[in-house]
Amino acid sequence: MTATGTPTALGAPPLAAPLITPHDDPSRPISLLDPSDAVRLELLPRDFVWGVATAAYQIEGAHDRGGRGPSIWDTFSHTPGRSLHGDTADVACEHYDRWEADLDLMAELGYPAHRFSFGWSRLQPGGRGPLNPVAVAFYRTLIVGMHARGITPWVTLYHWDLPQELEDAGGWPARETAVAFAEYAALVVAEFRDLVTDWITMNEPWCSSFLGYARGAHAPGRTDIGAAVAAGHHLNLAHGLALQRIRSLDASLQVGITNLIQEFVPASESEADRAAADRTDAACNGFFLDPVFTSRYSSAVHDVFDEHGLASVIQEGDLELIGAPTDFAGVNHYQRILVSADPDGGYLQAVERAAAPADTSFGWSVLPESLSNVLKRVARECTSLPIYVTESGASYADYVTPDGEVHDPERVAYFGGYLDAVAQAIEEGVDVRGYFAWSFMDNFEWAEGYSKRFGLVWVDFATQQRIPKLSGRWYGSLIRAHAALPGNGSLAEG
């Protein structure tokens, strides 16, 4: 621990190597401090990208400083009853002020890449006009700091923090918001392309559209299925318009989109459940995969959403823009979901539940083969492009023990199982190039406030103390073990 009370990353005494049993193979225990027991590292490519992921609104804090404007999440979280206990991200992890120590910790733990997002309402407070110079200076300094520590930046342009002024003007259901996003993307990429090569346009547009505009569970908290469908198409269009602008600026940049892809399976063998699972998959996965990779919405997507206005919001040329070639496919995956037919189950006439075992604090399933299945599906049905797992992680009820440590063997088992599922997909021919663990540190978990912890690093939100968890040190060991494999010697030295 430093004189300021901040824990050093690897200063804790070595732990004994307890054994745990991964969910996918009860016969094979994992040594928590021997990553080679958990993941078939030899199957991963030599230049496999290892990283961690965060998002601006969830970690930065400083909600009213540096010229930042309000986003829909500021409004939503400050509205009584919207977030757990009325939690907001006004302070969050104070990364805006503590970024240097956070990057030091990231480097000390041995994480070579960081996927993070730019705050749209920080860089462009009203969603239009020139970029905020204070925000530009902050992000440039942050990225220079990453490079100085050997950390490769991967930037997400939109991770849910729509400027409130744009929501007031119609939000994502309005086509003009997609145009505004493309203008924002062009300004940002022009400013930062000397520092950043790898760009992601959108993070999980399904969440922005359907959680935000249909279910009301996320900002802006609306419950209008027609608005959600329009928002979903315009988020897809925003990706296409932004991609066009980025290509015109610099064709050498690597650009992709990240979609949330869950595995939806019927709860039974009944014809009704199978049909419900197909509808749910089309609505949640196909709506966003199809246009990006095939330049069309499938008949299954139209069957679900045309009655809610999908056909009417598609204009000539939209699908060609949305389906323009990208450089990689980003996959966020968390769980397998069982789907049952239910006539009272809303527009999909279906209900969902997590497949067992569902032992995270979110009640999400932990089945590593579901990630392998999703990766194989994307490669089989969507694209031959390189795939990056841009988010994967699990929340558990972590706590600090009297010895000052955070022991999270469940998360180690999770990452061991899911990373070996990546190796399995690669062995079966899928071109997976990297994995970003969600998340680098505990943070503001949207409508769940501070109640769900996904981090490799513990954050005490009252004091802002950081403590690397067992999983955080294990993940760094895994990365070093891969770098030390025969033929990867230069990686270990670097």
Coordinates of C-alpha atoms in Angstrom, one line a residue:
M1 CA 0.0 0.0 0.0
T2 CA 1.3 3.4 -0.9
A3 CA 1.6 6.3 1.5
T4 CA -1.7 7.7 0.2
G5 CA -3.5 4.5 1.1
T6 CA -3.8 3.2 -2.4
P7 CA -3.0 -0.5 -2.7
T8 CA -0.3 -1.6 -5.0
A9 CA -1.3 -4.0 -7.7
L10 CA 0.8 -7.0 -6.9
G11 CA 2.1 -6.1 -3.4
A12 CA 0.0 -8.7 -1.6
P13 CA 1.7 -11.9 -0.4
P14 CA 1.3 -14.9 -2.7
L15 CA -1.7 -17.0 -2.1
A16 CA -1.8 -20.7 -1.7
A17 CA -3.2 -22.3 -4.9
P18 CA -6.7 -23.6 -4.0
L19 CA -8.6 -25.8 -6.4
I20 CA -12.0 -25.1 -7.9
T21 CA -14.1 -27.0 -10.3
P22 CA -15.3 -25.3 -13.5
H23 CA -18.9 -25.6 -14.4
D24 CA -18.2 -27.1 -17.8
D25 CA -16.1 -30.0 -16.7
P26 CA -16.7 -31.2 -13.2
S27 CA -13.8 -33.7 -13.5
R28 CA -11.2 -31.1 -14.1
P29 CA -10.2 -28.9 -11.2
I30 CA -8.4 -25.6 -11.9
S31 CA -5.5 -24.3 -9.9
L32 CA -6.2 -20.6 -9.3
L33 CA -2.5 -19.7 -9.8
D34 CA -1.7 -22.0 -12.7
P35 CA -3.6 -20.7 -15.7
S36 CA -2.4 -23.5 -17.9
D37 CA -4.7 -25.8 -15.9
A38 CA -7.7 -23.8 -17.1
V39 CA -7.2 -22.6 -20.6
R40 CA -5.6 -24.4 -23.6
L41 CA -3.4 -21.4 -24.3
E42 CA -1.5 -23.1 -27.1
L43 CA -4.7 -22.9 -29.3
L44 CA -4.8 -19.1 -29.1
P45 CA -2.9 -17.2 -31.8
R46 CA 0.4 -15.7 -31.0
D47 CA -0.9 -12.2 -31.4
F48 CA -4.1 -12.8 -29.5
V49 CA -5.3 -9.5 -28.0
W50 CA -5.7 -9.6 -24.2
G51 CA -7.6 -6.8 -22.7
V52 CA -10.1 -5.3 -20.2
A53 CA -13.1 -3.2 -20.9
T54 CA -14.8 -0.2 -19.2
A55 CA -17.3 2.5 -20.2
A56 CA -17.1 6.3 -19.6
Y57 CA -20.3 6.8 -17.7
Q58 CA -19.7 3.9 -15.5
I59 CA -16.3 4.9 -14.2
E60 CA -15.4 8.6 -14.9
G61 CA -17.6 10.6 -12.5
A62 CA -17.0 14.3 -12.8
H63 CA -20.5 14.6 -14.2
D64 CA -20.6 18.4 -14.1
R65 CA -17.0 19.3 -14.7
G66 CA -14.9 20.1 -17.7
G67 CA -17.8 21.3 -19.8
R68 CA -19.6 18.0 -19.8
G69 CA -23.3 18.1 -20.6
P70 CA -26.0 15.9 -19.2
S71 CA -26.7 12.5 -20.8
I72 CA -29.8 10.4 -20.7
W73 CA -28.2 8.4 -18.0
D74 CA -27.7 11.5 -15.8
T75 CA -31.4 12.2 -16.2
F76 CA -32.6 8.6 -15.8
S77 CA -30.5 7.9 -12.6
H78 CA -31.5 11.2 -11.0
T79 CA -35.2 10.3 -11.5
P80 CA -36.7 8.7 -8.4
G81 CA -37.3 5.0 -8.8
R82 CA -35.2 4.5 -11.9
S83 CA -31.9 3.1 -10.4
L84 CA -31.4 1.0 -7.3
H85 CA -31.4 3.1 -4.2
G86 CA -31.3 6.2 -6.4
D87 CA -27.7 5.5 -7.2
T88 CA -26.1 7.8 -9.8
A89 CA -22.7 7.9 -11.5
D90 CA -22.0 11.5 -10.5
V91 CA -18.9 10.2 -8.7
A92 CA -18.6 6.5 -9.9
C93 CA -14.9 5.5 -9.7
E94 CA -13.5 9.0 -10.1
H95 CA -11.5 7.8 -13.0
Y96 CA -11.6 11.3 -14.4
D97 CA -9.2 12.3 -11.6
R98 CA -7.6 9.0 -10.8
W99 CA -6.8 7.8 -14.4
E100 CA -3.0 7.8 -13.9
A101 CA -3.2 5.5 -10.9
D102 CA -5.7 3.3 -12.7
L103 CA -3.5 3.0 -15.7
D104 CA -0.5 2.2 -13.4
L105 CA -2.5 -0.6 -11.9
M106 CA -3.6 -1.9 -15.3
A107 CA 0.0 -2.0 -16.4
E108 CA 1.2 -3.6 -13.2
L109 CA -1.4 -6.3 -13.5
G110 CA -0.2 -6.9 -17.0
Y111 CA -3.2 -6.1 -19.2
P112 CA -2.0 -5.2 -22.7
A113 CA -5.2 -3.6 -24.1
H114 CA -8.0 -1.4 -22.8
R115 CA -11.3 -1.1 -24.5
F116 CA -13.0 2.1 -23.2
S117 CA -15.5 4.6 -24.4
F118 CA -15.5 8.3 -25.1
G119 CA -18.4 10.1 -23.3
W120 CA -20.4 11.7 -26.1
S121 CA -21.9 14.3 -23.7
R122 CA -18.4 15.1 -22.4
L123 CA -16.9 15.6 -25.9
Q124 CA -20.0 17.2 -27.4
P125 CA -22.2 18.4 -24.5
G126 CA -25.3 19.0 -26.6
G127 CA -24.7 16.4 -29.2
R128 CA -24.0 18.9 -31.9
G129 CA -21.3 21.4 -32.8
P130 CA -17.5 21.5 -32.2
L131 CA -15.8 19.2 -29.7
N132 CA -15.3 20.4 -26.1
P133 CA -11.5 21.2 -25.9
V134 CA -11.3 20.3 -22.2
A135 CA -12.7 16.8 -23.0
V136 CA -10.4 16.5 -26.0
A137 CA -7.4 17.3 -23.8
F138 CA -8.6 14.8 -21.1
Y139 CA -8.9 11.9 -23.6
R140 CA -5.7 12.7 -25.4
T141 CA -3.8 12.8 -22.2
L142 CA -5.5 9.5 -21.1
I143 CA -4.5 7.8 -24.4
V144 CA -1.0 9.1 -24.3
G145 CA -0.8 7.6 -20.8
M146 CA -1.9 4.2 -22.1
H147 CA 0.7 4.3 -24.8
A148 CA 3.4 5.2 -22.3
R149 CA 2.5 2.1 -20.3
G150 CA 2.4 -0.3 -23.2
I151 CA -1.5 -0.4 -23.2
T152 CA -3.2 -0.4 -26.6
P153 CA -6.4 1.7 -26.7
W154 CA -9.6 0.4 -28.3
V155 CA -12.2 3.2 -28.4
T156 CA -15.9 2.7 -28.4
L157 CA -17.6 5.8 -29.8
Y158 CA -21.0 5.2 -28.2
H159 CA -21.7 3.3 -24.9
W160 CA -25.2 4.5 -24.1
D161 CA -24.6 8.1 -23.0
L162 CA -26.7 10.0 -25.5
P163 CA -26.6 13.7 -24.8
Q164 CA -29.9 14.7 -23.2
E165 CA -30.5 17.5 -25.7
L166 CA -30.6 14.9 -28.5
E167 CA -33.1 12.8 -26.5
D168 CA -35.2 15.9 -26.0
A169 CA -35.2 16.4 -29.8
G170 CA -36.5 12.8 -30.3
G171 CA -33.7 10.5 -29.3
W172 CA -32.8 7.3 -31.2
P173 CA -36.3 6.9 -32.6
A174 CA -35.6 10.1 -34.6
R175 CA -33.5 9.6 -37.7
E176 CA -31.7 12.8 -37.2
T177 CA -30.0 11.3 -34.1
A178 CA -28.1 8.9 -36.4
V179 CA -27.0 11.8 -38.5
A180 CA -25.8 13.6 -35.4
F181 CA -23.8 10.6 -34.3
A182 CA -22.1 10.3 -37.7
E183 CA -21.1 14.0 -37.4
Y184 CA -19.8 13.4 -33.9
A185 CA -17.9 10.2 -35.0
A186 CA -16.2 12.1 -37.8
L187 CA -15.0 14.9 -35.5
V188 CA -13.7 12.5 -32.9
V189 CA -11.9 10.2 -35.3
A190 CA -10.3 13.2 -37.0
E191 CA -9.1 14.4 -33.6
F192 CA -7.8 11.1 -32.3
R193 CA -6.7 9.0 -35.3
D194 CA -3.1 9.8 -34.6
L195 CA -3.4 7.9 -31.3
V196 CA -6.0 5.2 -31.9
T197 CA -6.2 2.6 -34.6
D198 CA -9.0 0.3 -33.3
W199 CA -12.5 1.8 -33.2
I200 CA -15.9 0.4 -32.3
T201 CA -18.9 2.5 -33.4
M202 CA -21.6 1.1 -31.1
N203 CA -21.9 -1.0 -28.0
E204 CA -24.9 -3.3 -27.7
P205 CA -27.5 -1.3 -29.7
W206 CA -30.1 -3.8 -28.6
C207 CA -29.8 -2.5 -25.0
S208 CA -30.0 1.1 -26.1
S209 CA -33.1 0.5 -28.2
F210 CA -35.1 -2.2 -26.5
L211 CA -34.1 -1.8 -22.8
G212 CA -34.2 2.0 -23.2
Y213 CA -37.3 2.5 -25.3
A214 CA -39.5 -0.7 -25.0
R215 CA -38.8 -2.1 -21.5
G216 CA -38.0 1.2 -19.8
A217 CA -35.3 -0.6 -17.7
H218 CA -32.5 1.6 -19.1
A219 CA -32.3 5.3 -20.0
P220 CA -34.3 7.1 -21.3
G221 CA -36.9 4.8 -19.6
R222 CA -39.6 4.8 -22.3
T223 CA -42.0 1.9 -22.9
D224 CA -43.1 2.2 -26.6
I225 CA -42.3 -0.8 -28.8
G226 CA -42.7 1.3 -32.0
A227 CA -40.1 3.8 -30.6
A228 CA -37.8 0.9 -29.8
V229 CA -38.0 -0.5 -33.3
A230 CA -37.3 2.9 -34.8
A231 CA -34.4 3.4 -32.4
G232 CA -32.9 0.0 -33.2
H233 CA -32.9 0.7 -36.9
H234 CA -31.5 4.2 -36.4
L235 CA -28.7 2.8 -34.2
N236 CA -27.8 0.4 -37.0
L237 CA -28.0 3.3 -39.4
A238 CA -25.8 5.4 -37.1
H239 CA -23.1 2.7 -37.3
G240 CA -23.3 2.7 -41.1
L241 CA -23.2 6.5 -41.4
A242 CA -20.3 6.7 -39.0
L243 CA -18.4 3.9 -40.8
Q244 CA -18.8 5.8 -44.1
R245 CA -17.4 9.0 -42.5
I246 CA -14.5 7.2 -40.8
R247 CA -13.5 5.4 -44.1
S248 CA -13.5 8.8 -45.9
L249 CA -11.1 10.2 -43.2
D250 CA -8.7 7.3 -43.0
A251 CA -9.2 3.9 -44.6
S252 CA -6.3 2.3 -42.7
L253 CA -8.2 2.5 -39.4
Q254 CA -9.7 -0.8 -38.0
V255 CA -13.5 -0.3 -37.4
G256 CA -16.2 -2.7 -36.2
I257 CA -19.4 -2.8 -34.1
T258 CA -20.0 -4.7 -30.9
N259 CA -23.3 -6.5 -30.5
L260 CA -24.7 -8.3 -27.5
I261 CA -25.3 -11.9 -28.7
Q262 CA -27.0 -14.2 -26.2
E263 CA -27.8 -17.8 -26.8
F264 CA -31.6 -18.3 -26.9
V265 CA -32.8 -21.9 -26.7
P266 CA -36.3 -23.3 -26.3
A267 CA -37.2 -24.2 -22.7
S268 CA -38.8 -27.5 -24.0
E269 CA -39.1 -29.5 -27.2
S270 CA -42.6 -28.2 -27.8
E271 CA -43.2 -26.5 -31.2
A272 CA -44.5 -23.4 -29.3
D273 CA -41.3 -23.0 -27.3
R274 CA -39.1 -23.5 -30.4
A275 CA -41.1 -20.9 -32.3
A276 CA -40.8 -18.5 -29.3
A277 CA -37.1 -19.0 -29.1
D278 CA -36.8 -18.3 -32.8
R279 CA -38.8 -15.1 -32.5
T280 CA -36.7 -13.9 -29.5
D281 CA -33.5 -14.7 -31.3
A282 CA -34.6 -12.8 -34.4
A283 CA -35.7 -9.8 -32.2
C284 CA -32.6 -9.6 -30.1
N285 CA -29.8 -11.0 -32.2
G286 CA -31.0 -11.0 -35.8
F287 CA -32.2 -7.4 -35.7
F288 CA -28.6 -6.3 -35.3
L289 CA -26.5 -9.0 -36.9
D290 CA -28.5 -9.4 -40.2
P291 CA -28.2 -5.8 -41.5
V292 CA -24.6 -5.4 -40.5
F293 CA -23.4 -8.6 -42.1
T294 CA -26.0 -9.3 -44.8
S295 CA -27.3 -5.8 -45.7
R296 CA -30.9 -6.9 -45.0
Y297 CA -33.3 -7.7 -42.2
S298 CA -34.4 -11.3 -42.3
S299 CA -38.0 -12.4 -42.9
A300 CA -38.0 -13.5 -39.3
V301 CA -37.1 -10.0 -38.1
H302 CA -39.8 -8.5 -40.4
D303 CA -42.3 -11.0 -39.1
V304 CA -41.8 -9.7 -35.6
F305 CA -41.4 -6.0 -36.2
D306 CA -43.2 -4.9 -39.3
E307 CA -46.4 -4.5 -37.4
H308 CA -44.5 -2.1 -35.1
G309 CA -43.2 0.0 -37.9
L310 CA -39.9 -1.5 -39.0
A311 CA -40.6 -1.4 -42.7
S312 CA -41.7 2.2 -42.6
V313 CA -38.5 3.5 -41.0
I314 CA -36.2 1.9 -43.6
Q315 CA -35.3 4.3 -46.3
E316 CA -33.6 3.7 -49.7
G317 CA -29.8 3.1 -49.2
D318 CA -30.0 2.5 -45.5
L319 CA -29.2 -1.2 -45.6
E320 CA -26.3 -0.7 -48.0
L321 CA -24.8 1.8 -45.5
I322 CA -25.4 -0.5 -42.5
G323 CA -23.9 -3.5 -44.3
A324 CA -20.8 -1.8 -45.6
P325 CA -17.7 -3.9 -44.8
T326 CA -16.1 -3.6 -41.4
D327 CA -12.7 -4.9 -40.3
F328 CA -13.9 -7.2 -37.4
A329 CA -16.9 -8.4 -35.5
G330 CA -17.3 -7.5 -31.9
V331 CA -19.1 -10.0 -29.7
N332 CA -20.4 -9.3 -26.2
H333 CA -21.8 -12.4 -24.6
Y334 CA -23.0 -13.2 -21.1
Q335 CA -25.5 -16.1 -20.9
R336 CA -27.8 -18.7 -22.3
I337 CA -31.5 -17.9 -22.0
L338 CA -34.3 -20.4 -22.0
V339 CA -37.4 -19.2 -23.8
S340 CA -41.0 -20.4 -23.3
A341 CA -44.1 -19.5 -25.3
D342 CA -46.5 -17.3 -23.4
P343 CA -49.5 -15.5 -25.0
D344 CA -49.1 -12.8 -22.2
G345 CA -45.4 -12.4 -22.9
G346 CA -45.6 -9.1 -24.7
Y347 CA -44.8 -8.4 -28.4
L348 CA -42.7 -11.6 -28.5
Q349 CA -45.4 -13.7 -26.7
A350 CA -42.5 -15.3 -24.8
V351 CA -40.9 -15.4 -21.4
E352 CA -37.2 -15.8 -20.6
R353 CA -35.2 -17.3 -17.8
A354 CA -31.5 -17.9 -17.3
A355 CA -30.3 -21.5 -18.0
A356 CA -28.9 -23.3 -15.0
P357 CA -26.5 -22.9 -13.4
A358 CA -27.4 -19.3 -12.9
D359 CA -25.2 -18.5 -9.9
T360 CA -24.0 -15.0 -10.5
S361 CA -25.3 -12.1 -8.4
F362 CA -27.3 -11.0 -11.5
G363 CA -28.8 -14.5 -11.7
W364 CA -27.2 -15.0 -15.1
S365 CA -26.2 -18.4 -16.4
V366 CA -22.6 -19.7 -16.4
L367 CA -22.2 -22.1 -19.3
P368 CA -19.0 -21.6 -21.2
E369 CA -20.1 -23.7 -24.1
S370 CA -22.7 -21.0 -24.8
L371 CA -19.9 -18.6 -25.8
S372 CA -18.3 -21.2 -28.0
N373 CA -21.7 -21.7 -29.7
V374 CA -22.2 -18.0 -30.2
L375 CA -18.7 -17.6 -31.8
K376 CA -19.3 -20.5 -34.1
R377 CA -22.7 -19.2 -35.1
V378 CA -21.3 -15.7 -36.0
A379 CA -18.5 -17.4 -38.1
R380 CA -21.0 -19.8 -39.7
E381 CA -23.9 -17.5 -40.4
C382 CA -22.6 -13.9 -40.4
T383 CA -19.0 -13.3 -41.4
S384 CA -15.5 -14.6 -42.0
L385 CA -14.0 -11.5 -40.4
P386 CA -11.8 -11.7 -37.4
I387 CA -13.9 -11.9 -34.2
Y388 CA -13.1 -10.2 -30.9
V389 CA -14.9 -11.0 -27.7
T390 CA -15.3 -7.4 -26.6
E391 CA -17.1 -8.2 -23.3
S392 CA -17.4 -11.3 -21.2
G393 CA -17.6 -11.4 -17.4
A394 CA -19.7 -12.2 -14.3
S395 CA -20.9 -10.4 -11.2
Y396 CA -20.4 -12.0 -7.8
A397 CA -21.0 -10.9 -4.2
D398 CA -17.3 -10.0 -3.6
Y399 CA -16.1 -8.6 -0.3
V400 CA -12.8 -7.7 1.4
T401 CA -11.7 -10.3 3.9
P402 CA -9.8 -9.4 7.2
D403 CA -6.5 -10.0 5.4
G404 CA -7.3 -7.2 3.0
E405 CA -7.8 -9.5 0.0
V406 CA -10.7 -10.1 -2.3
H407 CA -11.0 -13.8 -2.9
D408 CA -13.3 -14.5 -6.0
P409 CA -12.6 -18.1 -7.1
E410 CA -16.0 -18.1 -8.8
R411 CA -14.8 -15.4 -11.2
V412 CA -11.6 -17.3 -11.9
A413 CA -13.6 -20.3 -12.7
Y414 CA -15.8 -18.2 -15.0
F415 CA -12.9 -16.8 -16.9
G416 CA -11.1 -20.1 -17.1
G417 CA -14.2 -21.8 -18.6
Y418 CA -15.1 -19.0 -21.0
L419 CA -11.6 -18.5 -22.2
D420 CA -11.2 -22.2 -22.8
A421 CA -14.5 -21.9 -24.7
V422 CA -12.8 -19.4 -27.0
A423 CA -9.9 -21.8 -27.4
Q424 CA -12.5 -24.5 -28.4
A425 CA -14.0 -22.3 -31.0
I426 CA -10.6 -21.5 -32.4
E427 CA -9.8 -25.2 -32.6
E428 CA -13.0 -25.7 -34.6
G429 CA -12.0 -23.1 -37.1
V430 CA -13.3 -19.8 -35.8
D431 CA -11.0 -16.8 -36.3
V432 CA -11.1 -15.3 -32.8
R433 CA -8.4 -12.7 -32.3
G434 CA -8.9 -11.3 -28.8
Y435 CA -10.8 -11.2 -25.5
F436 CA -11.7 -8.2 -23.3
A437 CA -12.7 -9.1 -19.8
W438 CA -15.6 -7.1 -18.3
S439 CA -14.6 -5.3 -16.4
F440 CA -11.3 -3.8 -15.3
M441 CA -12.8 -2.6 -12.0
D442 CA -16.1 -2.5 -10.2
N443 CA -18.2 0.4 -11.4
F444 CA -21.7 1.9 -11.7
E445 CA -23.8 -1.0 -13.1
W446 CA -26.5 1.1 -14.8
A447 CA -30.0 0.6 -13.2
E448 CA -28.5 -1.7 -10.6
G449 CA -26.4 1.1 -9.2
Y450 CA -23.4 -0.1 -7.2
S451 CA -24.9 -3.4 -6.2
K452 CA -23.3 -5.6 -8.9
R453 CA -19.5 -6.1 -9.1
F454 CA -18.0 -7.3 -12.3
G455 CA -14.5 -6.0 -11.8
L456 CA -11.1 -7.7 -11.7
V457 CA -10.3 -4.9 -9.3
W458 CA -12.3 -4.1 -6.2
V459 CA -13.4 -0.5 -5.7
D460 CA -14.5 0.8 -2.3
F461 CA -16.9 3.5 -3.6
A462 CA -16.7 5.4 -0.3
T463 CA -12.9 5.8 -0.3
Q464 CA -12.1 5.0 -3.9
Q465 CA -9.5 2.4 -2.8
R466 CA -8.6 -0.1 -5.4
I467 CA -7.7 -3.7 -4.5
P468 CA -6.8 -6.3 -7.2
K469 CA -9.0 -9.3 -6.7
L470 CA -7.6 -12.9 -7.0
S471 CA -9.2 -13.0 -10.5
G472 CA -7.3 -9.8 -11.5
R473 CA -4.0 -11.3 -10.6
W474 CA -4.9 -14.6 -12.1
Y475 CA -5.9 -13.0 -15.4
G476 CA -2.5 -11.2 -15.6
S477 CA -0.8 -14.6 -14.9
L478 CA -2.8 -16.1 -17.8
I479 CA -1.7 -13.4 -20.1
R480 CA 2.0 -13.9 -19.1
A481 CA 1.6 -17.6 -19.5
H482 CA 0.4 -17.2 -23.0
A483 CA 3.3 -14.8 -23.8
A484 CA 5.8 -17.3 -22.5
L485 CA 4.7 -20.1 -24.7
P486 CA 7.4 -21.4 -27.2
G487 CA 7.3 -19.1 -30.2
N488 CA 5.8 -16.2 -28.2
G489 CA 9.1 -15.1 -26.6
S490 CA 9.0 -11.6 -28.0
L491 CA 5.6 -11.1 -26.5
A492 CA 6.9 -12.1 -23.0
E493 CA 9.8 -9.7 -23.4
G494 CA 7.5 -6.9 -24.5

